[in-house]
Amino acid sequence: MPTPSMEDYLERIYMLIEEKGYARVSDIAEALEVHPSSVTKMVQKLDKSDYLVYERYRGLILTAKGNKIGKRLVYRHELLEDFMKIIGVNEDHIYQDVEGIEHHISWDAIDRIGDLVQYFQEKESRLETLRDIQKRNDQAD
């Protein structure tokens, strides 16, 4: 299993490849706000762990294993953002909250959160009921 740091890189590399068709060290460094030398070191680790193939000065490609994990990590992030929106977390806090919990939650919990998000998305009235409860609770404070 990749470390949380490896997950951050795999997630970002997957997203860059989906958006641009490629991911260069400079693109990854900019997206993650780290130095290119840090990216190079991590990319070499990910290469050794068979998540990607990296050739110096030529670029990198995700392996089937890296692509599968990258896709799943993006799904996890987006699902947690959807969950935070549904439960009414302030938009200004969602990204930081998701970043704070995404590496510390089991895939079983992710699956259950997925079920809950689906439950609320399937019927607008369920979301309206939740909002009513939240308003009542906020007024009680």
mmCIF file of N, CA and C in Angstrom:
data_model
loop_
_atom_site.group_PDB
_atom_site.id
_atom_site.type_symbol
_atom_site.label_atom_id
_atom_site.label_comp_id
_atom_site.label_asym_id
_atom_site.label_seq_id
_atom_site.Cartn_x
_atom_site.Cartn_y
_atom_site.Cartn_z
ATOM 1 N N MET A 1 0.838 -1.193 0.000
ATOM 2 C CA MET A 1 0.000 0.000 0.000
ATOM 3 C C MET A 1 0.880 1.253 0.000
ATOM 4 N N PRO A 2 0.464 2.237 -0.771
ATOM 5 C CA PRO A 2 1.236 3.478 -0.791
ATOM 6 C C PRO A 2 1.057 4.268 0.508
ATOM 7 N N THR A 3 2.078 5.036 0.846
ATOM 8 C CA THR A 3 2.008 5.918 2.011
ATOM 9 C C THR A 3 1.088 7.101 1.674
ATOM 10 N N PRO A 4 0.654 7.868 2.681
ATOM 11 C CA PRO A 4 -0.165 9.054 2.382
ATOM 12 C C PRO A 4 0.504 10.011 1.392
ATOM 13 N N SER A 5 1.797 10.191 1.524
ATOM 14 C CA SER A 5 2.513 11.070 0.600
ATOM 15 C C SER A 5 2.497 10.491 -0.824
ATOM 16 N N MET A 6 2.725 9.202 -0.932
ATOM 17 C CA MET A 6 2.662 8.544 -2.245
ATOM 18 C C MET A 6 1.262 8.686 -2.839
ATOM 19 N N GLU A 7 0.249 8.555 -1.988
ATOM 20 C CA GLU A 7 -1.127 8.710 -2.456
ATOM 21 C C GLU A 7 -1.362 10.101 -3.029
ATOM 22 N N ASP A 8 -0.843 11.137 -2.349
ATOM 23 C CA ASP A 8 -1.010 12.507 -2.844
ATOM 24 C C ASP A 8 -0.410 12.643 -4.240
ATOM 25 N N TYR A 9 0.764 12.090 -4.421
ATOM 26 C CA TYR A 9 1.418 12.158 -5.736
ATOM 27 C C TYR A 9 0.639 11.367 -6.781
ATOM 28 N N LEU A 10 0.239 10.156 -6.451
ATOM 29 C CA LEU A 10 -0.502 9.334 -7.411
ATOM 30 C C LEU A 10 -1.815 9.992 -7.811
ATOM 31 N N GLU A 11 -2.500 10.565 -6.844
ATOM 32 C CA GLU A 11 -3.759 11.250 -7.113
ATOM 33 C C GLU A 11 -3.527 12.415 -8.078
ATOM 34 N N ARG A 12 -2.516 13.223 -7.788
ATOM 35 C CA ARG A 12 -2.238 14.401 -8.620
ATOM 36 C C ARG A 12 -1.743 13.990 -10.005
ATOM 37 N N ILE A 13 -0.884 12.978 -10.083
ATOM 38 C CA ILE A 13 -0.391 12.503 -11.381
ATOM 39 C C ILE A 13 -1.546 11.982 -12.219
ATOM 40 N N TYR A 14 -2.415 11.204 -11.596
ATOM 41 C CA TYR A 14 -3.585 10.685 -12.318
ATOM 42 C C TYR A 14 -4.431 11.835 -12.866
ATOM 43 N N MET A 15 -4.683 12.837 -12.036
ATOM 44 C CA MET A 15 -5.502 13.976 -12.459
ATOM 45 C C MET A 15 -4.838 14.744 -13.606
ATOM 46 N N LEU A 16 -3.540 14.968 -13.516
ATOM 47 C CA LEU A 16 -2.828 15.683 -14.579
ATOM 48 C C LEU A 16 -2.902 14.914 -15.900
ATOM 49 N N ILE A 17 -2.714 13.616 -15.834
ATOM 50 C CA ILE A 17 -2.778 12.800 -17.049
ATOM 51 C C ILE A 17 -4.184 12.833 -17.634
ATOM 52 N N GLU A 18 -5.197 12.793 -16.768
ATOM 53 C CA GLU A 18 -6.577 12.873 -17.250
ATOM 54 C C GLU A 18 -6.859 14.225 -17.911
ATOM 55 N N GLU A 19 -6.338 15.299 -17.307
ATOM 56 C CA GLU A 19 -6.591 16.652 -17.809
ATOM 57 C C GLU A 19 -5.765 16.995 -19.040
ATOM 58 N N LYS A 20 -4.469 16.672 -19.011
ATOM 59 C CA LYS A 20 -3.551 17.129 -20.050
ATOM 60 C C LYS A 20 -3.059 16.028 -20.986
ATOM 61 N N GLY A 21 -3.194 14.791 -20.544
ATOM 62 C CA GLY A 21 -2.656 13.685 -21.317
ATOM 63 C C GLY A 21 -1.241 13.305 -20.902
ATOM 64 N N TYR A 22 -0.657 14.069 -19.993
ATOM 65 C CA TYR A 22 0.700 13.804 -19.509
ATOM 66 C C TYR A 22 0.889 14.478 -18.152
ATOM 67 N N ALA A 23 1.962 14.089 -17.477
ATOM 68 C CA ALA A 23 2.320 14.724 -16.206
ATOM 69 C C ALA A 23 3.841 14.852 -16.175
ATOM 70 N N ARG A 24 4.317 16.085 -16.199
ATOM 71 C CA ARG A 24 5.757 16.339 -16.098
ATOM 72 C C ARG A 24 6.108 16.649 -14.647
ATOM 73 N N VAL A 25 7.371 16.485 -14.312
ATOM 74 C CA VAL A 25 7.838 16.780 -12.960
ATOM 75 C C VAL A 25 7.476 18.212 -12.578
ATOM 76 N N SER A 26 7.661 19.142 -13.493
ATOM 77 C CA SER A 26 7.356 20.551 -13.192
ATOM 78 C C SER A 26 5.864 20.755 -12.936
ATOM 79 N N ASP A 27 5.003 20.045 -13.681
ATOM 80 C CA ASP A 27 3.556 20.144 -13.468
ATOM 81 C C ASP A 27 3.168 19.610 -12.091
ATOM 82 N N ILE A 28 3.759 18.495 -11.729
ATOM 83 C CA ILE A 28 3.466 17.869 -10.436
ATOM 84 C C ILE A 28 3.936 18.781 -9.301
ATOM 85 N N ALA A 29 5.142 19.334 -9.452
ATOM 86 C CA ALA A 29 5.693 20.231 -8.432
ATOM 87 C C ALA A 29 4.791 21.443 -8.237
ATOM 88 N N GLU A 30 4.340 22.014 -9.335
ATOM 89 C CA GLU A 30 3.462 23.179 -9.249
ATOM 90 C C GLU A 30 2.137 22.821 -8.588
ATOM 91 N N ALA A 31 1.554 21.703 -8.986
ATOM 92 C CA ALA A 31 0.249 21.292 -8.453
ATOM 93 C C ALA A 31 0.316 20.983 -6.960
ATOM 94 N N LEU A 32 1.411 20.385 -6.520
ATOM 95 C CA LEU A 32 1.547 20.005 -5.108
ATOM 96 C C LEU A 32 2.298 21.050 -4.280
ATOM 97 N N GLU A 33 2.748 22.111 -4.947
ATOM 98 C CA GLU A 33 3.487 23.181 -4.277
ATOM 99 C C GLU A 33 4.707 22.650 -3.541
ATOM 100 N N VAL A 34 5.506 21.861 -4.268
ATOM 101 C CA VAL A 34 6.761 21.327 -3.735
ATOM 102 C C VAL A 34 7.868 21.588 -4.766
ATOM 103 N N HIS A 35 9.092 21.364 -4.361
ATOM 104 C CA HIS A 35 10.239 21.559 -5.260
ATOM 105 C C HIS A 35 10.325 20.407 -6.261
ATOM 106 N N PRO A 36 10.746 20.690 -7.468
ATOM 107 C CA PRO A 36 10.918 19.615 -8.468
ATOM 108 C C PRO A 36 11.818 18.481 -7.981
ATOM 109 N N SER A 37 12.832 18.800 -7.182
ATOM 110 C CA SER A 37 13.715 17.738 -6.677
ATOM 111 C C SER A 37 12.952 16.765 -5.778
ATOM 112 N N SER A 38 11.975 17.278 -5.021
ATOM 113 C CA SER A 38 11.138 16.401 -4.184
ATOM 114 C C SER A 38 10.277 15.500 -5.063
ATOM 115 N N VAL A 39 9.774 16.066 -6.135
ATOM 116 C CA VAL A 39 8.957 15.274 -7.064
ATOM 117 C C VAL A 39 9.801 14.168 -7.680
ATOM 118 N N THR A 40 10.993 14.500 -8.099
ATOM 119 C CA THR A 40 11.871 13.496 -8.716
ATOM 120 C C THR A 40 12.132 12.336 -7.763
ATOM 121 N N LYS A 41 12.409 12.658 -6.501
ATOM 122 C CA LYS A 41 12.650 11.599 -5.510
ATOM 123 C C LYS A 41 11.425 10.706 -5.343
ATOM 124 N N MET A 42 10.239 11.335 -5.244
ATOM 125 C CA MET A 42 9.020 10.545 -5.060
ATOM 126 C C MET A 42 8.699 9.731 -6.310
ATOM 127 N N VAL A 43 8.885 10.313 -7.466
ATOM 128 C CA VAL A 43 8.608 9.608 -8.712
ATOM 129 C C VAL A 43 9.517 8.372 -8.820
ATOM 130 N N GLN A 44 10.753 8.510 -8.384
ATOM 131 C CA GLN A 44 11.662 7.360 -8.388
ATOM 132 C C GLN A 44 11.170 6.273 -7.429
ATOM 133 N N LYS A 45 10.658 6.677 -6.261
ATOM 134 C CA LYS A 45 10.076 5.703 -5.310
ATOM 135 C C LYS A 45 8.866 5.008 -5.928
ATOM 136 N N LEU A 46 8.008 5.804 -6.574
ATOM 137 C CA LEU A 46 6.805 5.240 -7.188
ATOM 138 C C LEU A 46 7.169 4.301 -8.331
ATOM 139 N N ASP A 47 8.242 4.597 -9.026
ATOM 140 C CA ASP A 47 8.735 3.725 -10.095
ATOM 141 C C ASP A 47 9.196 2.393 -9.499
ATOM 142 N N LYS A 48 9.971 2.459 -8.412
ATOM 143 C CA LYS A 48 10.467 1.243 -7.761
ATOM 144 C C LYS A 48 9.320 0.387 -7.209
ATOM 145 N N SER A 49 8.216 1.039 -6.838
ATOM 146 C CA SER A 49 7.057 0.318 -6.294
ATOM 147 C C SER A 49 6.064 -0.089 -7.380
ATOM 148 N N ASP A 50 6.449 0.100 -8.621
ATOM 149 C CA ASP A 50 5.635 -0.310 -9.782
ATOM 150 C C ASP A 50 4.312 0.436 -9.926
ATOM 151 N N TYR A 51 4.263 1.682 -9.456
ATOM 152 C CA TYR A 51 3.070 2.496 -9.665
ATOM 153 C C TYR A 51 3.174 3.305 -10.953
ATOM 154 N N LEU A 52 4.412 3.531 -11.385
ATOM 155 C CA LEU A 52 4.617 4.249 -12.636
ATOM 156 C C LEU A 52 5.960 3.859 -13.226
ATOM 157 N N VAL A 53 6.163 4.275 -14.477
ATOM 158 C CA VAL A 53 7.444 4.079 -15.139
ATOM 159 C C VAL A 53 7.988 5.477 -15.403
ATOM 160 N N TYR A 54 9.187 5.718 -14.887
ATOM 161 C CA TYR A 54 9.799 7.037 -15.020
ATOM 162 C C TYR A 54 11.125 6.910 -15.752
ATOM 163 N N GLU A 55 11.274 7.714 -16.791
ATOM 164 C CA GLU A 55 12.545 7.799 -17.494
ATOM 165 C C GLU A 55 13.008 9.244 -17.426
ATOM 166 N N ARG A 56 14.151 9.429 -16.852
ATOM 167 C CA ARG A 56 14.687 10.784 -16.686
ATOM 168 C C ARG A 56 14.712 11.517 -18.023
ATOM 169 N N TYR A 57 14.250 12.735 -17.999
ATOM 170 C CA TYR A 57 14.158 13.629 -19.159
ATOM 171 C C TYR A 57 13.119 13.196 -20.201
ATOM 172 N N ARG A 58 12.439 12.095 -19.980
ATOM 173 C CA ARG A 58 11.456 11.630 -20.953
ATOM 174 C C ARG A 58 10.041 11.668 -20.411
ATOM 175 N N GLY A 59 9.905 11.678 -19.106
ATOM 176 C CA GLY A 59 8.573 11.731 -18.524
ATOM 177 C C GLY A 59 8.200 10.468 -17.782
ATOM 178 N N LEU A 60 6.906 10.316 -17.546
ATOM 179 C CA LEU A 60 6.439 9.167 -16.784
ATOM 180 C C LEU A 60 5.069 8.738 -17.276
ATOM 181 N N ILE A 61 4.782 7.488 -17.044
ATOM 182 C CA ILE A 61 3.446 6.948 -17.309
ATOM 183 C C ILE A 61 3.049 6.075 -16.123
ATOM 184 N N LEU A 62 1.774 6.092 -15.811
ATOM 185 C CA LEU A 62 1.276 5.229 -14.746
ATOM 186 C C LEU A 62 1.188 3.798 -15.243
ATOM 187 N N THR A 63 1.544 2.855 -14.389
ATOM 188 C CA THR A 63 1.325 1.450 -14.708
ATOM 189 C C THR A 63 -0.161 1.154 -14.501
ATOM 190 N N ALA A 64 -0.598 -0.030 -14.843
ATOM 191 C CA ALA A 64 -1.997 -0.407 -14.601
ATOM 192 C C ALA A 64 -2.307 -0.292 -13.108
ATOM 193 N N LYS A 65 -1.371 -0.731 -12.281
ATOM 194 C CA LYS A 65 -1.522 -0.643 -10.817
ATOM 195 C C LYS A 65 -1.635 0.818 -10.379
ATOM 196 N N GLY A 66 -0.755 1.676 -10.870
ATOM 197 C CA GLY A 66 -0.775 3.093 -10.516
ATOM 198 C C GLY A 66 -2.022 3.793 -11.013
ATOM 199 N N ASN A 67 -2.460 3.443 -12.207
ATOM 200 C CA ASN A 67 -3.669 4.034 -12.780
ATOM 201 C C ASN A 67 -4.895 3.662 -11.950
ATOM 202 N N LYS A 68 -4.978 2.392 -11.574
ATOM 203 C CA LYS A 68 -6.111 1.915 -10.776
ATOM 204 C C LYS A 68 -6.165 2.624 -9.429
ATOM 205 N N ILE A 69 -5.030 2.734 -8.771
ATOM 206 C CA ILE A 69 -4.986 3.395 -7.471
ATOM 207 C C ILE A 69 -5.249 4.890 -7.621
ATOM 208 N N GLY A 70 -4.653 5.508 -8.629
ATOM 209 C CA GLY A 70 -4.880 6.931 -8.869
ATOM 210 C C GLY A 70 -6.353 7.242 -9.071
ATOM 211 N N LYS A 71 -7.007 6.425 -9.864
ATOM 212 C CA LYS A 71 -8.438 6.611 -10.123
ATOM 213 C C LYS A 71 -9.237 6.479 -8.826
ATOM 214 N N ARG A 72 -8.883 5.500 -8.029
ATOM 215 C CA ARG A 72 -9.589 5.276 -6.773
ATOM 216 C C ARG A 72 -9.351 6.412 -5.773
ATOM 217 N N LEU A 73 -8.146 6.962 -5.776
ATOM 218 C CA LEU A 73 -7.830 8.079 -4.874
ATOM 219 C C LEU A 73 -8.594 9.335 -5.268
ATOM 220 N N VAL A 74 -8.727 9.577 -6.564
ATOM 221 C CA VAL A 74 -9.506 10.727 -7.037
ATOM 222 C C VAL A 74 -10.967 10.529 -6.651
ATOM 223 N N TYR A 75 -11.468 9.304 -6.819
ATOM 224 C CA TYR A 75 -12.850 8.994 -6.418
ATOM 225 C C TYR A 75 -13.045 9.275 -4.929
ATOM 226 N N ARG A 76 -12.093 8.821 -4.107
ATOM 227 C CA ARG A 76 -12.196 9.022 -2.656
ATOM 228 C C ARG A 76 -12.257 10.507 -2.328
ATOM 229 N N HIS A 77 -11.395 11.280 -2.942
ATOM 230 C CA HIS A 77 -11.361 12.717 -2.677
ATOM 231 C C HIS A 77 -12.677 13.376 -3.083
ATOM 232 N N GLU A 78 -13.147 13.073 -4.281
ATOM 233 C CA GLU A 78 -14.394 13.678 -4.771
ATOM 234 C C GLU A 78 -15.587 13.246 -3.930
ATOM 235 N N LEU A 79 -15.612 11.976 -3.525
ATOM 236 C CA LEU A 79 -16.694 11.478 -2.686
ATOM 237 C C LEU A 79 -16.722 12.201 -1.344
ATOM 238 N N LEU A 80 -15.553 12.373 -0.738
ATOM 239 C CA LEU A 80 -15.498 13.064 0.541
ATOM 240 C C LEU A 80 -15.914 14.531 0.396
ATOM 241 N N GLU A 81 -15.557 15.167 -0.721
ATOM 242 C CA GLU A 81 -16.024 16.536 -0.960
ATOM 243 C C GLU A 81 -17.545 16.564 -1.082
ATOM 244 N N ASP A 82 -18.113 15.609 -1.828
ATOM 245 C CA ASP A 82 -19.575 15.528 -1.963
ATOM 246 C C ASP A 82 -20.230 15.331 -0.601
ATOM 247 N N PHE A 83 -19.654 14.455 0.195
ATOM 248 C CA PHE A 83 -20.172 14.182 1.535
ATOM 249 C C PHE A 83 -20.164 15.444 2.388
ATOM 250 N N MET A 84 -19.049 16.162 2.352
ATOM 251 C CA MET A 84 -18.942 17.393 3.137
ATOM 252 C C MET A 84 -19.987 18.422 2.700
ATOM 253 N N LYS A 85 -20.224 18.520 1.414
ATOM 254 C CA LYS A 85 -21.241 19.453 0.911
ATOM 255 C C LYS A 85 -22.625 19.028 1.393
ATOM 256 N N ILE A 86 -22.911 17.739 1.320
ATOM 257 C CA ILE A 86 -24.221 17.233 1.736
ATOM 258 C C ILE A 86 -24.475 17.507 3.211
ATOM 259 N N ILE A 87 -23.470 17.307 4.028
ATOM 260 C CA ILE A 87 -23.696 17.508 5.467
ATOM 261 C C ILE A 87 -23.598 18.974 5.868
ATOM 262 N N GLY A 88 -23.340 19.842 4.888
ATOM 263 C CA GLY A 88 -23.419 21.271 5.148
ATOM 264 C C GLY A 88 -22.148 21.938 5.632
ATOM 265 N N VAL A 89 -21.003 21.328 5.384
ATOM 266 C CA VAL A 89 -19.738 21.954 5.771
ATOM 267 C C VAL A 89 -19.528 23.187 4.895
ATOM 268 N N ASN A 90 -19.058 24.263 5.501
ATOM 269 C CA ASN A 90 -18.785 25.506 4.788
ATOM 270 C C ASN A 90 -17.809 25.237 3.644
ATOM 271 N N GLU A 91 -18.134 25.735 2.449
ATOM 272 C CA GLU A 91 -17.309 25.520 1.251
ATOM 273 C C GLU A 91 -15.848 25.912 1.477
ATOM 274 N N ASP A 92 -15.617 26.936 2.302
ATOM 275 C CA ASP A 92 -14.255 27.404 2.553
ATOM 276 C C ASP A 92 -13.405 26.376 3.302
ATOM 277 N N HIS A 93 -14.059 25.423 3.959
ATOM 278 C CA HIS A 93 -13.345 24.439 4.772
ATOM 279 C C HIS A 93 -13.237 23.064 4.124
ATOM 280 N N ILE A 94 -14.009 22.825 3.085
ATOM 281 C CA ILE A 94 -14.123 21.467 2.540
ATOM 282 C C ILE A 94 -12.780 20.902 2.082
ATOM 283 N N TYR A 95 -12.042 21.627 1.276
ATOM 284 C CA TYR A 95 -10.786 21.083 0.743
ATOM 285 C C TYR A 95 -9.835 20.689 1.865
ATOM 286 N N GLN A 96 -9.633 21.591 2.831
ATOM 287 C CA GLN A 96 -8.725 21.304 3.945
ATOM 288 C C GLN A 96 -9.230 20.132 4.781
ATOM 289 N N ASP A 97 -10.542 20.065 5.010
ATOM 290 C CA ASP A 97 -11.102 18.957 5.784
ATOM 291 C C ASP A 97 -10.874 17.626 5.076
ATOM 292 N N VAL A 98 -11.111 17.606 3.777
ATOM 293 C CA VAL A 98 -10.914 16.370 3.013
ATOM 294 C C VAL A 98 -9.440 15.976 3.043
ATOM 295 N N GLU A 99 -8.552 16.940 2.825
ATOM 296 C CA GLU A 99 -7.119 16.651 2.879
ATOM 297 C C GLU A 99 -6.731 16.090 4.251
ATOM 298 N N GLY A 100 -7.389 16.575 5.285
ATOM 299 C CA GLY A 100 -7.070 16.138 6.639
ATOM 300 C C GLY A 100 -7.529 14.729 6.977
ATOM 301 N N ILE A 101 -8.590 14.275 6.320
ATOM 302 C CA ILE A 101 -9.118 12.956 6.691
ATOM 303 C C ILE A 101 -8.914 11.865 5.649
ATOM 304 N N GLU A 102 -8.649 12.223 4.410
ATOM 305 C CA GLU A 102 -8.665 11.205 3.361
ATOM 306 C C GLU A 102 -7.648 10.090 3.555
ATOM 307 N N HIS A 103 -6.537 10.353 4.219
ATOM 308 C CA HIS A 103 -5.525 9.313 4.427
ATOM 309 C C HIS A 103 -5.747 8.532 5.723
ATOM 310 N N HIS A 104 -6.745 8.931 6.489
ATOM 311 C CA HIS A 104 -6.945 8.332 7.814
ATOM 312 C C HIS A 104 -8.293 7.631 7.930
ATOM 313 N N ILE A 105 -8.862 7.275 6.813
ATOM 314 C CA ILE A 105 -10.175 6.644 6.814
ATOM 315 C C ILE A 105 -10.092 5.365 5.985
ATOM 316 N N SER A 106 -10.729 4.332 6.477
ATOM 317 C CA SER A 106 -10.649 3.039 5.793
ATOM 318 C C SER A 106 -11.485 3.030 4.509
ATOM 319 N N TRP A 107 -11.154 2.107 3.636
ATOM 320 C CA TRP A 107 -11.943 1.972 2.402
ATOM 321 C C TRP A 107 -13.345 1.472 2.718
ATOM 322 N N ASP A 108 -13.501 0.745 3.815
ATOM 323 C CA ASP A 108 -14.834 0.333 4.252
ATOM 324 C C ASP A 108 -15.672 1.569 4.596
ATOM 325 N N ALA A 109 -15.067 2.506 5.332
ATOM 326 C CA ALA A 109 -15.776 3.741 5.666
ATOM 327 C C ALA A 109 -16.088 4.540 4.401
ATOM 328 N N ILE A 110 -15.174 4.561 3.454
ATOM 329 C CA ILE A 110 -15.413 5.255 2.180
ATOM 330 C C ILE A 110 -16.623 4.646 1.480
ATOM 331 N N ASP A 111 -16.690 3.329 1.458
ATOM 332 C CA ASP A 111 -17.841 2.654 0.826
ATOM 333 C C ASP A 111 -19.146 3.031 1.511
ATOM 334 N N ARG A 112 -19.147 3.096 2.850
ATOM 335 C CA ARG A 112 -20.366 3.460 3.579
ATOM 336 C C ARG A 112 -20.733 4.932 3.334
ATOM 337 N N ILE A 113 -19.737 5.791 3.275
ATOM 338 C CA ILE A 113 -19.995 7.201 2.955
ATOM 339 C C ILE A 113 -20.570 7.297 1.542
ATOM 340 N N GLY A 114 -20.065 6.478 0.643
ATOM 341 C CA GLY A 114 -20.609 6.434 -0.722
ATOM 342 C C GLY A 114 -22.084 6.063 -0.710
ATOM 343 N N ASP A 115 -22.442 5.108 0.132
ATOM 344 C CA ASP A 115 -23.851 4.719 0.257
ATOM 345 C C ASP A 115 -24.698 5.885 0.762
ATOM 346 N N LEU A 116 -24.170 6.598 1.750
ATOM 347 C CA LEU A 116 -24.892 7.728 2.331
ATOM 348 C C LEU A 116 -25.053 8.868 1.320
ATOM 349 N N VAL A 117 -24.000 9.169 0.583
ATOM 350 C CA VAL A 117 -24.076 10.201 -0.457
ATOM 351 C C VAL A 117 -25.126 9.812 -1.489
ATOM 352 N N GLN A 118 -25.106 8.556 -1.899
ATOM 353 C CA GLN A 118 -26.103 8.064 -2.866
ATOM 354 C C GLN A 118 -27.518 8.207 -2.311
ATOM 355 N N TYR A 119 -27.694 7.878 -1.048
ATOM 356 C CA TYR A 119 -28.995 7.978 -0.393
ATOM 357 C C TYR A 119 -29.547 9.398 -0.497
ATOM 358 N N PHE A 120 -28.716 10.380 -0.204
ATOM 359 C CA PHE A 120 -29.169 11.769 -0.256
ATOM 360 C C PHE A 120 -29.324 12.279 -1.688
ATOM 361 N N GLN A 121 -28.506 11.793 -2.600
ATOM 362 C CA GLN A 121 -28.592 12.250 -3.982
ATOM 363 C C GLN A 121 -29.792 11.663 -4.726
ATOM 364 N N GLU A 122 -30.257 10.505 -4.297
ATOM 365 C CA GLU A 122 -31.368 9.847 -4.987
ATOM 366 C C GLU A 122 -32.698 10.566 -4.806
ATOM 367 N N LYS A 123 -32.890 11.225 -3.670
ATOM 368 C CA LYS A 123 -34.147 11.933 -3.401
ATOM 369 C C LYS A 123 -33.852 13.287 -2.785
ATOM 370 N N GLU A 124 -34.217 14.326 -3.492
ATOM 371 C CA GLU A 124 -34.007 15.699 -3.014
ATOM 372 C C GLU A 124 -34.690 15.927 -1.669
ATOM 373 N N SER A 125 -35.829 15.256 -1.448
ATOM 374 C CA SER A 125 -36.560 15.471 -0.195
ATOM 375 C C SER A 125 -35.740 15.040 1.023
ATOM 376 N N ARG A 126 -34.862 14.064 0.860
ATOM 377 C CA ARG A 126 -34.016 13.632 1.976
ATOM 378 C C ARG A 126 -33.044 14.737 2.361
ATOM 379 N N LEU A 127 -32.495 15.393 1.358
ATOM 380 C CA LEU A 127 -31.572 16.494 1.609
ATOM 381 C C LEU A 127 -32.300 17.670 2.250
ATOM 382 N N GLU A 128 -33.520 17.921 1.815
ATOM 383 C CA GLU A 128 -34.328 18.996 2.402
ATOM 384 C C GLU A 128 -34.622 18.707 3.870
ATOM 385 N N THR A 129 -34.909 17.461 4.188
ATOM 386 C CA THR A 129 -35.154 17.070 5.579
ATOM 387 C C THR A 129 -33.906 17.292 6.425
ATOM 388 N N LEU A 130 -32.753 16.917 5.883
ATOM 389 C CA LEU A 130 -31.491 17.141 6.592
ATOM 390 C C LEU A 130 -31.270 18.628 6.834
ATOM 391 N N ARG A 131 -31.510 19.456 5.839
ATOM 392 C CA ARG A 131 -31.334 20.914 5.984
ATOM 393 C C ARG A 131 -32.277 21.472 7.057
ATOM 394 N N ASP A 132 -33.513 20.968 7.116
ATOM 395 C CA ASP A 132 -34.466 21.396 8.150
ATOM 396 C C ASP A 132 -33.940 21.055 9.546
ATOM 397 N N ILE A 133 -33.413 19.849 9.693
ATOM 398 C CA ILE A 133 -32.847 19.422 10.975
ATOM 399 C C ILE A 133 -31.675 20.325 11.355
ATOM 400 N N GLN A 134 -30.815 20.620 10.374
ATOM 401 C CA GLN A 134 -29.663 21.475 10.647
ATOM 402 C C GLN A 134 -30.091 22.876 11.070
ATOM 403 N N LYS A 135 -31.113 23.420 10.420
ATOM 404 C CA LYS A 135 -31.617 24.755 10.782
ATOM 405 C C LYS A 135 -32.146 24.759 12.209
ATOM 406 N N ARG A 136 -32.918 23.720 12.555
ATOM 407 C CA ARG A 136 -33.456 23.625 13.916
ATOM 408 C C ARG A 136 -32.322 23.545 14.935
ATOM 409 N N ASN A 137 -31.323 22.734 14.642
ATOM 410 C CA ASN A 137 -30.208 22.576 15.563
ATOM 411 C C ASN A 137 -29.370 23.856 15.677
ATOM 412 N N ASP A 138 -29.195 24.561 14.555
ATOM 413 C CA ASP A 138 -28.452 25.817 14.588
ATOM 414 C C ASP A 138 -29.197 26.873 15.406
ATOM 415 N N GLN A 139 -30.520 26.888 15.323
ATOM 416 C CA GLN A 139 -31.322 27.846 16.071
ATOM 417 C C GLN A 139 -31.303 27.539 17.564
ATOM 418 N N ALA A 140 -31.127 26.276 17.911
ATOM 419 C CA ALA A 140 -31.106 25.868 19.309
ATOM 420 C C ALA A 140 -29.794 26.258 19.995
ATOM 421 N N ASP A 141 -28.763 26.497 19.215
ATOM 422 C CA ASP A 141 -27.444 26.840 19.798
ATOM 423 C C ASP A 141 -27.403 28.198 20.372
#
